[in-house]
Amino acid sequence: MNRSEHPASELDRRQFLSRLSRGAAAGAVGVAAGGLLGPQRAATAAPGKWKMRLSCSSINFMSLPIEQACERIAALGFDAIDVWSAHAGCPHLDDVLNRLGPEGLKAVLAKNELDLYAFSVYRGGYPRYAELLGKCGGGVAVRGSEKPCQPSELVARMKAFFEALKPEIELAEKYDSYLAIENHGHALLDSLDSFKAFVDLNAHPRVGIALAPYHVQGLGQSVEEAIATCGKQLLFFYAWQHADGVGQLPGHGATDCTPWIAALAEIDFRWPVNPFMHHEPAPDAMSRAMAKSCAYLKQCYAKAVE
């Protein structure tokens, strides 16, 4: 997708998360009234039609400085970026924290016409980056859950998880941000049953799920059912299939991702779709692979929605 072909106006792009943040003032409306609030659709989207937007995780270009990673991501036509902390040695978020600062990151993103979608804080933790995220305008912080448990302990352990999360929830409120908890193999949040327990027990409008189909498929479970279960509490979606190498990306592996996109449209997913893989190739090869993946996702969108 060429930047000139993007249907959203400059206002839509610049207010991608600020509108969400202002809407969050409704506070407790959140889950009780149908789930978390999200950014407005692009102004040119047909009434009632879900509009797919795309984001890219900076870790997929972790061998490049953050400025060059943003240039690559923008050149591929992405709308937004997910900046990673030091998982697998990714330098980007700590470089922003220690060198660029919030104004520096905002300048880099503005230059490349990218919105800040998320900080992935698997290493370092959300509190380390909460103020930075807030000063950058707010966004989603993606983190993991806790250790797994027996099915009989699931409800009690999930309640305890939410209780322990309260200090981070307070930070999210203070810094106009959201916490997205990722499912993972051998974790508290992993299976369809755990998604249901999470959604049923979650009373916090600033907390939701980051859904990784890679791990859902690893359990032999339905990604579409997981999306439906998460519903309005889905804050982040990795378009990431259970495969090796570049096959993890949509359009490269064997998974037909059209049902995923249809399921996202069904819940009116209000965040960008994030094609993803681990153990990325060198930047040029990564760019080629990601370009194919983005084109494929647009084909899936056309089949599922248009």
XYZ file of C-alpha atoms in Angstrom:
306
model
C 0.000 0.000 0.000
C 1.459 3.345 -1.005
C 1.125 6.076 1.572
C -0.891 8.142 -0.892
C -3.410 5.308 -1.159
C -4.207 5.284 2.548
C -7.815 6.411 2.998
C -7.450 8.031 6.402
C -6.954 11.786 6.606
C -4.033 13.401 8.404
C -6.423 14.106 11.281
C -7.374 10.445 11.506
C -3.766 9.357 11.668
C -2.668 11.965 14.162
C -5.642 11.305 16.427
C -5.453 7.513 16.181
C -4.835 7.047 19.901
C -5.746 10.495 21.235
C -9.389 9.887 20.380
C -9.212 6.562 22.183
C -7.706 8.244 25.227
C -10.366 10.932 25.368
C -13.056 8.277 24.995
C -11.618 6.433 27.967
C -12.880 9.225 30.198
C -16.126 7.281 30.202
C -14.207 4.962 32.544
C -16.490 2.322 33.949
C -18.576 2.213 30.754
C -15.785 -0.107 29.528
C -16.583 -3.763 29.876
C -20.093 -3.394 31.262
C -21.386 -1.479 28.236
C -19.866 -3.588 25.527
C -16.129 -3.369 26.041
C -13.224 -1.040 25.675
C -13.446 2.068 23.572
C -11.270 2.371 20.496
C -10.143 4.898 17.896
C -12.597 6.139 15.321
C -12.815 4.444 11.943
C -11.304 6.151 8.949
C -13.630 8.891 7.767
C -13.903 7.394 4.281
C -14.931 3.910 5.432
C -18.394 2.885 4.288
C -21.000 3.031 7.053
C -21.052 -0.206 8.981
C -17.943 -1.596 7.288
C -14.936 -2.508 9.398
C -11.700 -0.906 8.223
C -8.460 -2.853 8.610
C -5.327 -0.959 9.536
C -1.840 -2.425 9.895
C 0.983 -2.014 12.390
C 4.485 -3.469 12.561
C 6.601 -4.489 15.538
C 10.008 -2.822 15.599
C 11.660 -6.076 16.700
C 11.241 -7.345 13.144
C 13.888 -4.750 12.217
C 15.855 -4.959 15.454
C 19.270 -4.860 13.732
C 18.510 -1.285 12.603
C 18.432 1.852 14.766
C 14.914 2.938 15.665
C 15.008 5.766 13.109
C 15.830 3.369 10.270
C 13.339 0.793 11.523
C 10.626 3.464 11.343
C 11.697 4.371 7.810
C 11.427 0.728 6.724
C 8.050 0.275 8.389
C 6.658 3.463 6.864
C 7.990 2.549 3.404
C 6.021 -0.696 3.615
C 2.819 1.300 4.074
C 2.107 0.519 7.720
C -0.120 2.873 9.665
C 1.445 2.401 13.099
C 4.314 0.911 15.063
C 4.749 -1.331 18.100
C 8.100 -0.461 19.733
C 9.833 -3.334 21.535
C 11.906 -3.386 24.682
C 14.918 -5.676 25.059
C 13.376 -9.071 24.261
C 16.022 -11.014 22.306
C 18.234 -7.943 22.605
C 15.984 -5.508 20.726
C 17.467 -2.061 21.512
C 14.616 0.176 20.401
C 12.558 1.060 23.451
C 15.526 1.564 25.762
C 17.143 3.723 23.085
C 14.008 5.851 23.001
C 13.976 6.027 26.796
C 17.649 6.931 27.160
C 18.400 8.924 23.999
C 15.420 10.167 22.007
C 12.938 10.811 24.763
C 9.233 11.323 24.047
C 9.685 14.390 21.867
C 12.386 12.679 19.844
C 10.224 9.622 19.202
C 7.243 11.774 18.286
C 9.416 13.656 15.801
C 10.636 10.422 14.186
C 7.086 9.088 13.922
C 5.751 12.362 12.516
C 8.508 12.420 9.901
C 7.476 8.937 8.773
C 3.713 9.475 9.178
C 3.424 6.630 11.679
C 1.167 6.459 14.718
C 2.448 5.045 17.973
C 0.305 2.002 18.691
C 2.119 0.091 21.410
C 5.156 -0.519 23.548
C 5.928 -4.235 23.983
C 7.420 -4.472 27.454
C 8.084 -8.186 27.952
C 11.566 -7.223 29.142
C 11.805 -4.380 31.596
C 8.114 -4.321 32.502
C 5.460 -1.685 32.014
C 6.339 0.529 35.030
C 9.762 1.237 33.531
C 8.191 2.704 30.384
C 4.795 3.954 31.624
C 5.710 7.633 31.870
C 7.440 7.554 28.487
C 4.354 6.030 26.868
C 2.165 8.670 28.444
C 4.402 11.520 27.309
C 4.352 10.082 23.796
C 0.565 10.455 23.802
C -0.504 7.170 25.370
C -0.996 3.773 23.807
C -1.071 0.063 24.553
C 1.550 -1.699 26.661
C 1.840 -5.393 25.788
C 3.034 -7.784 28.508
C 2.689 -11.410 29.563
C 0.546 -13.015 32.252
C 1.785 -15.430 34.924
C 2.749 -19.063 35.361
C 0.214 -21.737 34.328
C -2.096 -23.494 36.730
C -4.419 -26.466 36.952
C -7.896 -25.971 35.420
C -9.458 -26.200 38.876
C -7.362 -23.221 39.997
C -8.004 -21.033 36.954
C -10.653 -18.686 38.346
C -8.845 -18.113 41.630
C -5.510 -17.558 39.903
C -7.034 -15.164 37.382
C -8.631 -13.158 40.190
C -5.264 -12.997 41.923
C -3.629 -11.867 38.685
C -6.013 -8.939 38.313
C -5.482 -8.010 41.952
C -1.695 -8.009 41.509
C -2.087 -5.928 38.339
C -3.682 -2.988 40.182
C -0.490 -0.898 40.521
C 0.061 -1.140 36.755
C -3.589 -0.320 36.103
C -3.137 2.843 38.171
C -0.146 3.753 36.028
C -2.173 3.115 32.876
C -4.852 5.485 34.148
C -2.276 8.105 35.075
C -0.539 7.907 31.699
C -3.619 7.477 29.507
C -2.654 3.997 28.340
C -3.870 0.400 28.233
C -2.484 -2.987 29.266
C -2.751 -5.857 26.786
C -1.968 -9.266 28.305
C -0.549 -11.745 25.793
C -1.417 -15.414 25.721
C 1.535 -17.775 25.636
C 2.256 -21.467 25.855
C 2.631 -22.664 29.460
C 1.156 -19.486 30.943
C -1.893 -18.457 32.939
C -3.415 -16.943 29.800
C -3.051 -19.647 27.175
C -6.177 -21.648 26.300
C -9.722 -20.794 25.273
C -10.861 -21.545 28.816
C -8.371 -19.023 30.177
C -9.552 -16.377 27.682
C -13.111 -16.876 28.897
C -12.064 -16.640 32.531
C -10.088 -13.466 31.769
C -12.986 -11.789 29.950
C -15.544 -12.805 32.571
C -13.433 -11.560 35.487
C -11.926 -8.436 33.944
C -13.608 -5.341 35.394
C -10.924 -2.905 34.262
C -11.608 -0.817 31.133
C -7.882 -0.244 30.638
C -7.000 -3.957 30.535
C -7.475 -6.408 27.691
C -5.839 -9.190 25.696
C -3.022 -9.332 23.150
C -3.903 -12.395 21.097
C -1.110 -14.476 19.590
C -2.577 -17.099 17.215
C 0.820 -18.831 17.098
C 0.242 -20.113 20.624
C -3.464 -20.811 20.114
C -2.636 -22.983 17.100
C 0.107 -24.628 19.122
C -2.628 -25.966 21.418
C -4.708 -27.093 18.440
C -7.458 -24.595 19.252
C -9.489 -22.199 17.103
C -8.115 -18.711 16.515
C -11.526 -17.493 15.344
C -13.128 -18.753 18.555
C -10.417 -17.025 20.571
C -11.124 -13.739 18.768
C -14.853 -14.085 19.426
C -14.231 -14.862 23.094
C -11.988 -11.824 23.536
C -14.512 -9.568 21.825
C -14.189 -5.899 22.772
C -11.435 -6.759 25.230
C -9.069 -7.567 22.351
C -6.486 -4.771 22.292
C -3.736 -6.284 20.147
C -3.780 -8.947 17.437
C -0.623 -10.640 16.182
C -1.205 -11.929 12.657
C 1.211 -14.755 13.438
C 0.807 -18.423 12.559
C 2.384 -21.516 14.097
C 5.192 -22.296 11.655
C 8.945 -22.004 11.252
C 10.943 -19.090 9.898
C 9.230 -16.674 7.531
C 6.346 -19.157 7.382
C 5.116 -17.536 10.603
C 3.962 -14.528 8.576
C 0.537 -14.406 6.908
C 0.804 -15.278 3.247
C 3.937 -17.372 3.761
C 2.734 -20.279 5.898
C -0.122 -22.685 5.323
C -2.848 -20.914 7.330
C -5.701 -19.257 5.480
C -5.972 -16.007 7.431
C -9.231 -14.886 5.817
C -11.315 -16.386 8.679
C -9.140 -14.462 11.150
C -9.864 -11.181 9.392
C -13.557 -12.038 9.162
C -13.613 -12.736 12.905
C -11.904 -9.408 13.626
C -14.489 -7.635 11.464
C -17.256 -9.435 13.342
C -16.119 -7.981 16.688
C -15.404 -4.596 15.069
C -11.730 -4.748 16.129
C -10.668 -1.126 16.538
C -6.905 -1.512 16.503
C -4.354 -2.289 13.781
C -3.609 -5.855 12.729
C 0.047 -6.666 13.406
C 1.748 -9.238 11.096
C 4.509 -10.812 13.140
C 7.285 -13.370 13.351
C 10.198 -14.201 15.623
C 13.810 -14.804 14.548
C 13.519 -12.320 11.709
C 15.817 -12.370 8.659
C 18.102 -9.477 7.690
C 16.332 -6.155 6.982
C 16.112 -6.426 3.184
C 14.742 -9.961 3.327
C 12.430 -8.929 6.161
C 11.097 -6.048 4.077
C 10.353 -8.360 1.145
C 8.662 -10.910 3.395
C 6.612 -8.268 5.180
C 5.541 -6.642 1.898
C 4.175 -9.996 0.723
C 2.447 -10.489 4.060
C 0.775 -7.061 3.958
C -0.447 -7.651 0.398
C -1.832 -11.027 1.452
C -3.663 -9.565 4.455
C -5.293 -7.003 2.178
C -6.466 -9.853 -0.047
C -7.913 -11.566 3.026
C -9.631 -8.319 3.985
C -11.128 -7.992 0.514
C -12.519 -11.531 0.709
C -13.784 -11.200 4.264
C -15.161 -7.656 4.275
C -15.278 -5.965 0.902
